[in-house]
Amino acid sequence: MTSAFDNSGEAVIERTIGSNSKYSSYNLELNFELESCVKWILDGQFKKVGLQFPDELLTAAPAVARALTSKLGFHVYILGDTTYGSCCVDEVAAEHVGADSVIHYGRACLSPSRRLPVLYIFTQIAVDEDAVIEGLCRTIDDLNTNLIFTYDAQCFYIADKVANRLREKFPRLIISELIIPSYERKVNKSFINDSSLEDGKNCNGENGSIDNASSVSEKEGYFAFNGRKVKLPENTTLQEYQFIYMGPESLTLTCLSMRFSQQVFYHVNPVDGKVQSITGVKSVMNRSAKLELAKDSEIIGILVGTLGVADYRNIINRIKTIIKSVGKKSYTFVVGKPNEPKLANIPEVDVFVYVSCPETSIVERQTDPALYRKLITPWELEVALLGDQEWSLNFETDFRQLLLGGSRHVEMSEKYKTEETANVSLLTNKTQMLGLRNDTDMDARLSNASGTMVLADGSNMSLIHVGGGGEALKGKSWQGLDPSLPAPVNLGTVVEGFKGIAAGYDRET
Amino acid sequence: MVHLCDDRSTSTVVIEWLRNVCLVGSVDHGKTSLNTCLINGRTKISAACDEDILTGPLYNAGFTALHFKSGVKDSKTKSDVYLGNFIDTSGHVELLHEVTAAMRLVDGALIIVDPTLGFGIHNQKALGIIMRERVKPVLFINKMDKLLASKSKEDIYQILKKTIDEANEIIDTFNSGDDHMKNFSLSPSIGNVAFGSVLHGWAFTLQDMTQHFSKELKLPQDILIEKLWEDNFYDKTNKTWSTNHSENHERTFNAHILNPIMKIYDAAKSLKKKELTQLLETLNIKTHAHSFPMEGEERFNEVLSKWIPASDTIFYMVAHHMPSPCVAQKYRAESLYEGTMRDDVYSAIENCDPSAPLMMYVSKIVPAVEHGNFYAFGRVFSGKISTGQTVNIISSSHMPDVKEEIFECKIQNPSVVHGQNIKPVKEVLAGNICCLFGGNKFLVKAATISTFKNAHCLKKLHFNTPLMMRRSVEPKNPSELPKLNAGLNWLTKTDPFVECQMEESGEQTISGTGQLHLDICIKKLEEEYARIQLKKDKPIVAYRETVTCESRQASTSSPNIKSCMTMQAYPLPDMMVQDIENGSIDLLGDFRAKKAQLSEKYKFDSMDAMNIWTFGPQFNDANILVDITKGIDYIAEIKESCIKGFQWCARQGVLCEEPMRGVGFNICDAKLCTSPNDRRLGQIIPLTRQLVYASFLTGSPRLQEPVYSSEIICNTDLIDNLRQEIKKCRGTIVEEINSHINEIIVVRANIPVTDSLSFKPALFSKSREDIVSQYIFDHWQEIPGNPIEPGTDNIAYNIVSDIRHNKGLQEVLPSTSSYLKLY
């Protein structure tokens, strides 16, 4: 299982690429669906195409690029070392080369992106149909069980076939579909139909955000979750269903099982048909400590883990408002792929809210302990700080559901203020404060402090920054250089330096 | 004359007439009977007592306030009505923290002991707490009727003397030599020891008896009382006194105290009505034998309860041998206040000054019947607390010099205890026990409440035992988790010592002092606080990780390869570890004094002692980080980062993430990057952690387990079984005391806590309920075997891998080299 959250990048460096890869003799046509890529590019009349590969497929990248170039007649660009999780479309990297479209290879979380047209090529993995079906029949005794068939995107090409065969055994099985966001230009806007799904092509919603797509789906009786949708028969609720997940063990499965933690997931391995039944209850319960962490914190860092997923700005603004309304402070950080040393450089922050695509936002327990400060998801933050957002066993990894129009949206006005409450923290056994005190003292001090000049004689430092980072600064033994001390050496005269950017100063060209 | 509060009751009581008293005693020694006896005695004194105030909501909390007369009028005030605030405490040794919490509120402790069972482990430990808090003890020796029935006079004397001596021994070890505490020792001839039977309502002190005999013996009372105890003998025929025993001489205690009582006993038992009447007349007891319809022992007890009623005796002791708040606070102030002596707060407490600003300590929080409310009991040490007052609440987790954990709020509903009820009053003055009713959100476990600007806190309660057993709970229905959290919140607030912790894995664990404590907590949680059904895991014992020899020097570089450091681990001296844990080194106090103490007592290099950076994982735990480098650039700048990294490691050791204990780490050398940005927290914390772990692993690490000191009372015929059981559980018998009656034997043994879990059920399954056992933490003991060497019969290794498995850690221990790899 690859986590987007590599501890020090060490794993990437030490990973031996190529030698043991199962793609050693690539069947480029089959695995990378070159034909459809070419067709998509030509149809869309794209001129600069970025090819995004996850690390484990990078070895195949040159071959794919060469093949495409020869077919298209112009160069394509390889985007390696994704800024955030490799499951998301890396629009930032694409913009560096000024690409007008991206082809994303490998596993994808299917989070809708903001700007560029994207073609998803999932790269197929081998599925032993007979073994899968046999394995499932052996495990699930009751043939009349209500089942929802879900699958990894890499098994997408064969999902319908397997599902149809399974339906012969389990009459009450329904299949979930992938919601593949698409931004086709000009081309025909046919709504989702089965034939387009079978072709492994993009089924298209309207050009725009997924809100539209999912609301369209809901109108048609679909229930959308985690980049998937399912059409439930009438008069049934999701509670009555169990899930089948076909695919290798992955964060997608973790997300799904946490989203529906009260349901049983039959995880079937596509290679050998081994079936494991799992539930996400344990994982959801395990994360409950993080709620307490959010309540305890005074300063919350908003860690931006995506610049591609649509609506990320909206959620950041919403989180800021929430944090302010309960009397805590927030700072926003963009650090690329977060790792231990990077985050430990910001010790003033008590906890980070990680805004990213659903699959990267869950940081595994294995990597988690190494972090000096922990990461939580936006949903967890809302549960902890907003009284109205209730905790439940349906763990929401998709922050877009929290926004207006999402299924977990909670109304919150701009001037929302929580009354001050105090409680015992179950982590530190200290007092835990939430909400704003109903007095104007603080406000007055704040408004006084900003604007008036205060003599910085050390003791007054915190007055300047009252309620801000100044308090954290005051608690440090090293507060920076003392400007009142004379400079150790005579200062020289000021001369004009280079102009321009570091990559090429004016004088150098 | 200072009145306690404006409208306390019909008769106003001045502070000199107030007594705050705690009742202490082991289970089965008769504590509850004593309480009832007091309440009944009080009823006899004033008929106008409202019945309902004695069965108020505080009945279960053990709080009672009574007005009583002591029989002697004060010459100045012409009043003889005292007010006593009585607090009953738990008799289970595992719940000693309740005693600790109660001691803060009171000035005197009434210890009740059953001499047939010895002084007892609970009383021993409790007495230690009493002395530490500078509370004055008085002793009540109970169950005299049993002794009289089965023992000879000289035997009785010896048993009594042994019990009192045992108590004095503990008092002497804790006595700091302070002038005020000199008279803390117990002696019947002073009058602070009483003998009797509370169940039957009779008791006497030697003072009582001298009143009866001084005329007869033609000696003044104060001389006579001296002669009634210790080795004083009386020759009846020659009427001479002697200090040597000879044939004609009988011990005075036996002759003058036990003799008459024995006579009454014999007469009453053998139904000799005439003799009894005669006896009563000579003793000047104004009742008639025929007014006692009962026979035998019952009649004897009835006679005695008329002659020497227990409540009178106890009230007299409380009034005359326990200090009033203003007397007690003179010598208690020093042990109460964290700040320096001779500041305003100190003298306010010392003088119990009601006109000074408020200092109050809340140490006991009792949930009220209505969900969401509680009674918070606190002692007002100076000033007064009144409705609407704005105060600072300094929570018990406050650290000095840090602004955190201080909250400002308004006081509502100060009340006092009245009978067993709460009575709201306008204000409560210094010296009294005040009850704050309601749901003050800032009060957790304990807190200082003050109106002084810049006051230090009152000292935190010190609990001698570590939390060494924990149990994880989860709701049966997972979606009820929020309810469980709310319940745990309540539990944390109301129990003085329990720790409810949410592990990083999301597990909810409750840590307590032992099985009994945990059982009680979980029961409260299920029935009162959370009201949900719980899934409970098996109790888990806490371990400690330590090193046994000086380690190799470990050195490595920071993740960016720009700084490197060398560190060495070594075991701290046992004495030092114990002293830190007992709180006898004041780690937060004056730096220089602390350092002098370290270098003198534990042979610390005085330079090194000056350079101790921190203790860990908390500021009062026994692991240290020392900087022994000289002349390293920028080392002061990375101090904070190192401390953070070190405390993290000390909290979660390398073996199995249990806390470290008794390990010192020296920073031997360092080379730090010149650019401040490259030696920030992010670089130094990983560096420190790796060094701590690596040096720890090379210092031949060991695991330590907690050991119980236990007291088991059982019938003599079970002793062989018991001995075997103890042996099976790796326990060692320390002492076997043959009780003086009833074929009962008291066994004291040390049993590892881990094995005690299987020991207890084994006890009950074999011999049902004729066994009473009590357990309390005694010390940490090393588990033999190297925990990092795999082996099937290596106990330490097995325990470590078990814990690692339970915690979801990698089961194979990381190797030293994995921590020392260079980036």
mmCIF file of C-alpha atoms in Angstrom, chain A residues 281-282 285-286 288-289 292 340-341 344-345 347 365 369-372 374 391 393 420 422-424 426-427 429-431 433 437 476-478, chain B residues 397 405 407-408 441-442 444 478-479 481-482 485 488-489 492-493 499-506 637 640 644 648 680-682 685-686 807:
data_model
loop_
_atom_site.group_PDB
_atom_site.id
_atom_site.type_symbol
_atom_site.label_atom_id
_atom_site.label_comp_id
_atom_site.label_asym_id
_atom_site.label_seq_id
_atom_site.Cartn_x
_atom_site.Cartn_y
_atom_site.Cartn_z
ATOM 1 C CA VAL A 281 -15.305 0.351 12.888
ATOM 2 C CA LYS A 282 -11.926 -0.184 14.425
ATOM 3 C CA MET A 285 -12.818 4.351 16.645
ATOM 4 C CA ASN A 286 -9.057 4.532 16.522
ATOM 5 C CA SER A 288 -11.568 9.248 17.749
ATOM 6 C CA ALA A 289 -8.578 10.417 19.790
ATOM 7 C CA GLU A 292 -9.887 15.352 21.399
ATOM 8 C CA GLU A 340 8.334 14.640 9.699
ATOM 9 C CA PRO A 341 11.083 17.299 9.610
ATOM 10 C CA ALA A 344 8.332 19.599 13.153
ATOM 11 C CA ASN A 345 9.633 22.961 12.050
ATOM 12 C CA PRO A 347 6.108 23.335 16.676
ATOM 13 C CA ARG A 365 -1.226 4.683 11.919
ATOM 14 C CA PRO A 369 3.493 8.204 15.394
ATOM 15 C CA ALA A 370 6.576 9.691 13.804
ATOM 16 C CA LEU A 371 4.890 13.034 13.460
ATOM 17 C CA TYR A 372 5.399 15.592 16.165
ATOM 18 C CA LYS A 374 -0.851 14.966 14.147
ATOM 19 C CA TRP A 391 -19.879 12.336 15.251
ATOM 20 C CA LEU A 393 -19.526 5.904 12.430
ATOM 21 C CA GLU A 420 -17.336 29.465 26.161
ATOM 22 C CA ALA A 422 -14.585 24.220 29.602
ATOM 23 C CA ASN A 423 -14.028 20.546 29.948
ATOM 24 C CA VAL A 424 -11.390 18.046 30.900
ATOM 25 C CA LEU A 426 -9.025 13.130 27.940
ATOM 26 C CA LEU A 427 -5.564 13.320 26.458
ATOM 27 C CA ASN A 429 -6.278 15.635 31.772
ATOM 28 C CA LYS A 430 -5.960 19.387 31.686
ATOM 29 C CA THR A 431 -8.673 21.900 31.165
ATOM 30 C CA MET A 433 -11.458 25.489 26.482
ATOM 31 C CA ARG A 437 -15.836 34.267 26.255
ATOM 32 C CA LYS A 476 10.625 30.587 23.591
ATOM 33 C CA SER A 477 14.051 30.955 25.040
ATOM 34 C CA TRP A 478 15.413 32.157 21.711
ATOM 35 C CA SER B 397 -2.356 20.861 36.396
ATOM 36 C CA GLU B 405 -4.643 26.731 33.573
ATOM 37 C CA PHE B 407 -9.318 30.788 34.996
ATOM 38 C CA GLU B 408 -11.305 33.717 36.190
ATOM 39 C CA LYS B 441 -16.731 23.921 34.701
ATOM 40 C CA PHE B 442 -13.230 24.853 35.765
ATOM 41 C CA VAL B 444 -11.206 19.351 37.936
ATOM 42 C CA PRO B 478 -19.806 1.853 18.923
ATOM 43 C CA SER B 479 -22.021 4.804 18.120
ATOM 44 C CA LEU B 481 -18.733 6.728 21.929
ATOM 45 C CA PRO B 482 -19.599 10.399 22.569
ATOM 46 C CA ASN B 485 -16.353 10.428 26.450
ATOM 47 C CA LEU B 488 -15.010 9.796 31.281
ATOM 48 C CA ASN B 489 -14.940 13.541 31.608
ATOM 49 C CA THR B 492 -11.807 12.544 35.674
ATOM 50 C CA LYS B 493 -13.352 15.472 37.455
ATOM 51 C CA GLU B 499 -6.567 9.182 34.878
ATOM 52 C CA CYS B 500 -8.724 8.676 31.857
ATOM 53 C CA GLN B 501 -6.657 8.646 28.790
ATOM 54 C CA MET B 502 -7.485 8.391 25.178
ATOM 55 C CA GLU B 503 -4.636 6.522 23.598
ATOM 56 C CA GLU B 504 -3.428 7.540 20.192
ATOM 57 C CA SER B 505 -4.986 4.346 18.981
ATOM 58 C CA GLY B 506 -8.352 5.697 20.087
ATOM 59 C CA GLU B 637 19.576 27.365 21.585
ATOM 60 C CA GLU B 640 14.250 23.402 24.201
ATOM 61 C CA LYS B 644 11.010 18.048 23.962
ATOM 62 C CA TRP B 648 8.791 12.268 24.400
ATOM 63 C CA ARG B 680 15.493 23.935 14.525
ATOM 64 C CA LEU B 681 13.100 21.625 16.292
ATOM 65 C CA GLY B 682 12.553 19.542 13.193
ATOM 66 C CA ILE B 685 13.980 16.292 17.982
ATOM 67 C CA PRO B 686 14.656 13.319 15.690
ATOM 68 C CA LYS B 807 -0.037 -1.684 21.398
#
